[in-house]
Amino acid sequence: DAGVIQSPRHEVTEMGQEVTLRCKPISGHNSLFWYRQTMMRGLELLIYFNNNVPIDDSGMPEDRFSAKMPNASFSTLKIQPSEPRDSAVYFCASRVGTLRQPQHFGDGTRLSIL
Amino acid sequence: AQTVTQSQPEMSVQEAETVTLSCTYDTSESDYYLFWYKQPPSRQMILVIRQEAYKQQNATENRFSVNFQKAAKSFSLKISDSQLGDAAMYFCAANSGGGADGLTFGKGTHLIIQP
């Protein structure tokens, strides 16, 4: 079975540019989560979707961040404009059923903003 | 709101020995779920084991087991017969629900396996 697929695996761009991270959840999973991992703050939840609907975006750091899930098989996390402090590893995870079930993570996107 | 604390930034164990990684958590919910994830240098986040708070029996997955102490809000991971491939960062995580969703992670423990 294919796991959660994230692209790109690495992204290096200059400050001020728009960055789009992509995620394909596991087929049949109804919840999708975006996390950010940094040395200083560890792993933090940014936003999650249930049945393609954004439920809680309180973890999104600023208005520069936005996320969409146009259908059950695709989600994007966009940063515009990007800043050096946005440099981190961004993970997407998906889950079937309720919170008692484990989340399955993609391999992450390492984002470097110069 | 929930919090997860891992007080051991780094642990070291000899190959084939047993090691225990500590985790404490806090939540106001009565029904919640606890997880241990492993993150090797490849960066993947791999589920190791999970525990449902309403179950008194400690979860076990092969060489991995937990010691779940609900009253103490403690959820430690025991790795038996440590292998070189166990070397990784280990993250404890909780999901309490209560109208919210998503995992809250501890800061992680870096496990070193000495050959």
mmCIF file with all atom_site columns, C-alpha atoms in Angstrom, chain B residues 7-91:
data_model
loop_
_atom_site.group_PDB
_atom_site.id
_atom_site.type_symbol
_atom_site.label_atom_id
_atom_site.label_alt_id
_atom_site.label_comp_id
_atom_site.label_asym_id
_atom_site.label_entity_id
_atom_site.label_seq_id
_atom_site.pdbx_PDB_ins_code
_atom_site.Cartn_x
_atom_site.Cartn_y
_atom_site.Cartn_z
_atom_site.occupancy
_atom_site.B_iso_or_equiv
_atom_site.pdbx_formal_charge
_atom_site.auth_seq_id
_atom_site.auth_comp_id
_atom_site.auth_asym_id
_atom_site.auth_atom_id
_atom_site.pdbx_PDB_model_num
ATOM 1  C CA . SER B 1 7  ? 12.790  14.570 30.351 1.00 0.00 ? 7  SER B CA 1
ATOM 2  C CA . GLN B 1 8  ? 15.612  12.568 28.780 1.00 0.00 ? 8  GLN B CA 1
ATOM 3  C CA . PRO B 1 9  ? 17.157  14.396 25.808 1.00 0.00 ? 9  PRO B CA 1
ATOM 4  C CA . GLU B 1 10 ? 19.506  11.461 25.195 1.00 0.00 ? 10 GLU B CA 1
ATOM 5  C CA . MET B 1 11 ? 19.834  7.854  26.302 1.00 0.00 ? 11 MET B CA 1
ATOM 6  C CA . SER B 1 12 ? 22.493  5.273  25.551 1.00 0.00 ? 12 SER B CA 1
ATOM 7  C CA . VAL B 1 13 ? 22.246  1.492  25.814 1.00 0.00 ? 13 VAL B CA 1
ATOM 8  C CA . GLN B 1 14 ? 24.400  -1.469 24.930 1.00 0.00 ? 14 GLN B CA 1
ATOM 9  C CA . GLU B 1 15 ? 23.234  -3.668 22.099 1.00 0.00 ? 15 GLU B CA 1
ATOM 10 C CA . ALA B 1 16 ? 21.019  -6.528 23.373 1.00 0.00 ? 16 ALA B CA 1
ATOM 11 C CA . GLU B 1 17 ? 20.278  -4.708 26.633 1.00 0.00 ? 17 GLU B CA 1
ATOM 12 C CA . THR B 1 18 ? 16.994  -3.159 27.757 1.00 0.00 ? 18 THR B CA 1
ATOM 13 C CA . VAL B 1 19 ? 16.277  0.556  27.890 1.00 0.00 ? 19 VAL B CA 1
ATOM 14 C CA . THR B 1 20 ? 13.313  2.571  29.148 1.00 0.00 ? 20 THR B CA 1
ATOM 15 C CA . LEU B 1 21 ? 12.350  5.966  27.770 1.00 0.00 ? 21 LEU B CA 1
ATOM 16 C CA . SER B 1 22 ? 10.261  8.200  30.007 1.00 0.00 ? 22 SER B CA 1
ATOM 17 C CA . CYS B 1 23 ? 7.220   10.272 29.136 1.00 0.00 ? 23 CYS B CA 1
ATOM 18 C CA . THR B 1 24 ? 4.699   12.149 31.239 1.00 0.00 ? 24 THR B CA 1
ATOM 19 C CA . TYR B 1 25 ? 1.607   13.922 30.001 1.00 0.00 ? 25 TYR B CA 1
ATOM 20 C CA . ASP B 1 26 ? -1.189  16.101 31.239 1.00 0.00 ? 26 ASP B CA 1
ATOM 21 C CA . THR B 1 27 ? -4.742  16.320 29.987 1.00 0.00 ? 27 THR B CA 1
ATOM 22 C CA . SER B 1 28 ? -8.121  17.197 31.416 1.00 0.00 ? 28 SER B CA 1
ATOM 23 C CA . GLU B 1 29 ? -9.868  14.636 29.220 1.00 0.00 ? 29 GLU B CA 1
ATOM 24 C CA . SER B 1 30 ? -10.862 11.246 30.548 1.00 0.00 ? 30 SER B CA 1
ATOM 25 C CA . ASP B 1 31 ? -10.566 9.513  27.207 1.00 0.00 ? 31 ASP B CA 1
ATOM 26 C CA . TYR B 1 32 ? -7.303  9.911  25.347 1.00 0.00 ? 32 TYR B CA 1
ATOM 27 C CA . TYR B 1 33 ? -4.745  8.013  23.330 1.00 0.00 ? 33 TYR B CA 1
ATOM 28 C CA . LEU B 1 34 ? -1.002  7.812  23.662 1.00 0.00 ? 34 LEU B CA 1
ATOM 29 C CA . PHE B 1 35 ? 1.585   6.954  21.047 1.00 0.00 ? 35 PHE B CA 1
ATOM 30 C CA . TRP B 1 36 ? 5.302   6.446  20.635 1.00 0.00 ? 36 TRP B CA 1
ATOM 31 C CA . TYR B 1 37 ? 6.830   7.370  17.284 1.00 0.00 ? 37 TYR B CA 1
ATOM 32 C CA . LYS B 1 38 ? 10.352  6.641  16.085 1.00 0.00 ? 38 LYS B CA 1
ATOM 33 C CA . GLN B 1 39 ? 12.245  9.036  13.812 1.00 0.00 ? 39 GLN B CA 1
ATOM 34 C CA . PRO B 1 40 ? 15.471  7.592  12.365 1.00 0.00 ? 40 PRO B CA 1
ATOM 35 C CA . PRO B 1 41 ? 17.989  9.785  10.531 1.00 0.00 ? 41 PRO B CA 1
ATOM 36 C CA . SER B 1 42 ? 15.964  9.202  7.355  1.00 0.00 ? 42 SER B CA 1
ATOM 37 C CA . ARG B 1 43 ? 13.405  11.578 8.899  1.00 0.00 ? 43 ARG B CA 1
ATOM 38 C CA . GLN B 1 44 ? 10.450  9.205  8.632  1.00 0.00 ? 44 GLN B CA 1
ATOM 39 C CA . MET B 1 45 ? 7.965   9.195  11.510 1.00 0.00 ? 45 MET B CA 1
ATOM 40 C CA . ILE B 1 46 ? 7.225   5.562  12.298 1.00 0.00 ? 46 ILE B CA 1
ATOM 41 C CA . LEU B 1 47 ? 4.555   4.423  14.734 1.00 0.00 ? 47 LEU B CA 1
ATOM 42 C CA . VAL B 1 48 ? 6.054   2.165  17.383 1.00 0.00 ? 48 VAL B CA 1
ATOM 43 C CA . ILE B 1 49 ? 3.181   1.497  19.749 1.00 0.00 ? 49 ILE B CA 1
ATOM 44 C CA . ARG B 1 50 ? -0.085  2.987  20.992 1.00 0.00 ? 50 ARG B CA 1
ATOM 45 C CA . GLN B 1 51 ? -2.107  2.849  24.196 1.00 0.00 ? 51 GLN B CA 1
ATOM 46 C CA . GLU B 1 52 ? -5.748  3.636  24.811 1.00 0.00 ? 52 GLU B CA 1
ATOM 47 C CA . ALA B 1 53 ? -6.242  5.309  28.174 1.00 0.00 ? 53 ALA B CA 1
ATOM 48 C CA . TYR B 1 54 ? -9.323  3.288  29.056 1.00 0.00 ? 54 TYR B CA 1
ATOM 49 C CA . LYS B 1 55 ? -7.384  0.041  28.735 1.00 0.00 ? 55 LYS B CA 1
ATOM 50 C CA . GLN B 1 56 ? -5.514  -0.991 31.847 1.00 0.00 ? 56 GLN B CA 1
ATOM 51 C CA . GLN B 1 57 ? -3.420  -3.584 30.073 1.00 0.00 ? 57 GLN B CA 1
ATOM 52 C CA . ASN B 1 58 ? -0.074  -2.297 28.846 1.00 0.00 ? 58 ASN B CA 1
ATOM 53 C CA . ALA B 1 59 ? 0.412   -2.424 25.088 1.00 0.00 ? 59 ALA B CA 1
ATOM 54 C CA . THR B 1 60 ? 3.121   -4.672 23.639 1.00 0.00 ? 60 THR B CA 1
ATOM 55 C CA . GLU B 1 61 ? 4.546   -4.927 20.127 1.00 0.00 ? 61 GLU B CA 1
ATOM 56 C CA . ASN B 1 62 ? 7.314   -7.513 19.866 1.00 0.00 ? 62 ASN B CA 1
ATOM 57 C CA . ARG B 1 63 ? 10.372  -6.046 21.668 1.00 0.00 ? 63 ARG B CA 1
ATOM 58 C CA . PHE B 1 64 ? 8.529   -2.836 22.507 1.00 0.00 ? 64 PHE B CA 1
ATOM 59 C CA . SER B 1 65 ? 6.229   -2.452 25.480 1.00 0.00 ? 65 SER B CA 1
ATOM 60 C CA . VAL B 1 66 ? 4.835   0.385  27.533 1.00 0.00 ? 66 VAL B CA 1
ATOM 61 C CA . ASN B 1 67 ? 4.383   0.978  31.224 1.00 0.00 ? 67 ASN B CA 1
ATOM 62 C CA . PHE B 1 68 ? 1.185   3.006  31.415 1.00 0.00 ? 68 PHE B CA 1
ATOM 63 C CA . GLN B 1 69 ? 0.525   4.508  34.853 1.00 0.00 ? 69 GLN B CA 1
ATOM 64 C CA . LYS B 1 70 ? -2.716  6.444  34.451 1.00 0.00 ? 70 LYS B CA 1
ATOM 65 C CA . ALA B 1 71 ? -2.827  7.967  37.932 1.00 0.00 ? 71 ALA B CA 1
ATOM 66 C CA . ALA B 1 72 ? 0.724   9.219  37.582 1.00 0.00 ? 72 ALA B CA 1
ATOM 67 C CA . LYS B 1 73 ? 0.122   10.267 33.966 1.00 0.00 ? 73 LYS B CA 1
ATOM 68 C CA . SER B 1 74 ? 3.185   8.356  32.919 1.00 0.00 ? 74 SER B CA 1
ATOM 69 C CA . PHE B 1 75 ? 3.716   6.466  29.668 1.00 0.00 ? 75 PHE B CA 1
ATOM 70 C CA . SER B 1 76 ? 7.202   4.982  29.379 1.00 0.00 ? 76 SER B CA 1
ATOM 71 C CA . LEU B 1 77 ? 8.538   2.877  26.510 1.00 0.00 ? 77 LEU B CA 1
ATOM 72 C CA . LYS B 1 78 ? 10.645  -0.197 27.158 1.00 0.00 ? 78 LYS B CA 1
ATOM 73 C CA . ILE B 1 79 ? 12.810  -1.600 24.394 1.00 0.00 ? 79 ILE B CA 1
ATOM 74 C CA . SER B 1 80 ? 14.105  -5.100 25.046 1.00 0.00 ? 80 SER B CA 1
ATOM 75 C CA . ASP B 1 81 ? 17.058  -6.734 23.294 1.00 0.00 ? 81 ASP B CA 1
ATOM 76 C CA . SER B 1 82 ? 18.127  -3.391 21.788 1.00 0.00 ? 82 SER B CA 1
ATOM 77 C CA . GLN B 1 83 ? 19.340  -3.556 18.207 1.00 0.00 ? 83 GLN B CA 1
ATOM 78 C CA . LEU B 1 84 ? 21.461  -1.170 16.170 1.00 0.00 ? 84 LEU B CA 1
ATOM 79 C CA . GLY B 1 85 ? 18.418  -0.369 14.047 1.00 0.00 ? 85 GLY B CA 1
ATOM 80 C CA . ASP B 1 86 ? 16.644  0.996  17.117 1.00 0.00 ? 86 ASP B CA 1
ATOM 81 C CA . ALA B 1 87 ? 18.917  4.033  17.113 1.00 0.00 ? 87 ALA B CA 1
ATOM 82 C CA . ALA B 1 88 ? 16.674  7.032  16.462 1.00 0.00 ? 88 ALA B CA 1
ATOM 83 C CA . MET B 1 89 ? 14.756  9.899  18.027 1.00 0.00 ? 89 MET B CA 1
ATOM 84 C CA . TYR B 1 90 ? 11.727  8.672  19.942 1.00 0.00 ? 90 TYR B CA 1
ATOM 85 C CA . PHE B 1 91 ? 8.728   10.905 20.402 1.00 0.00 ? 91 PHE B CA 1
#
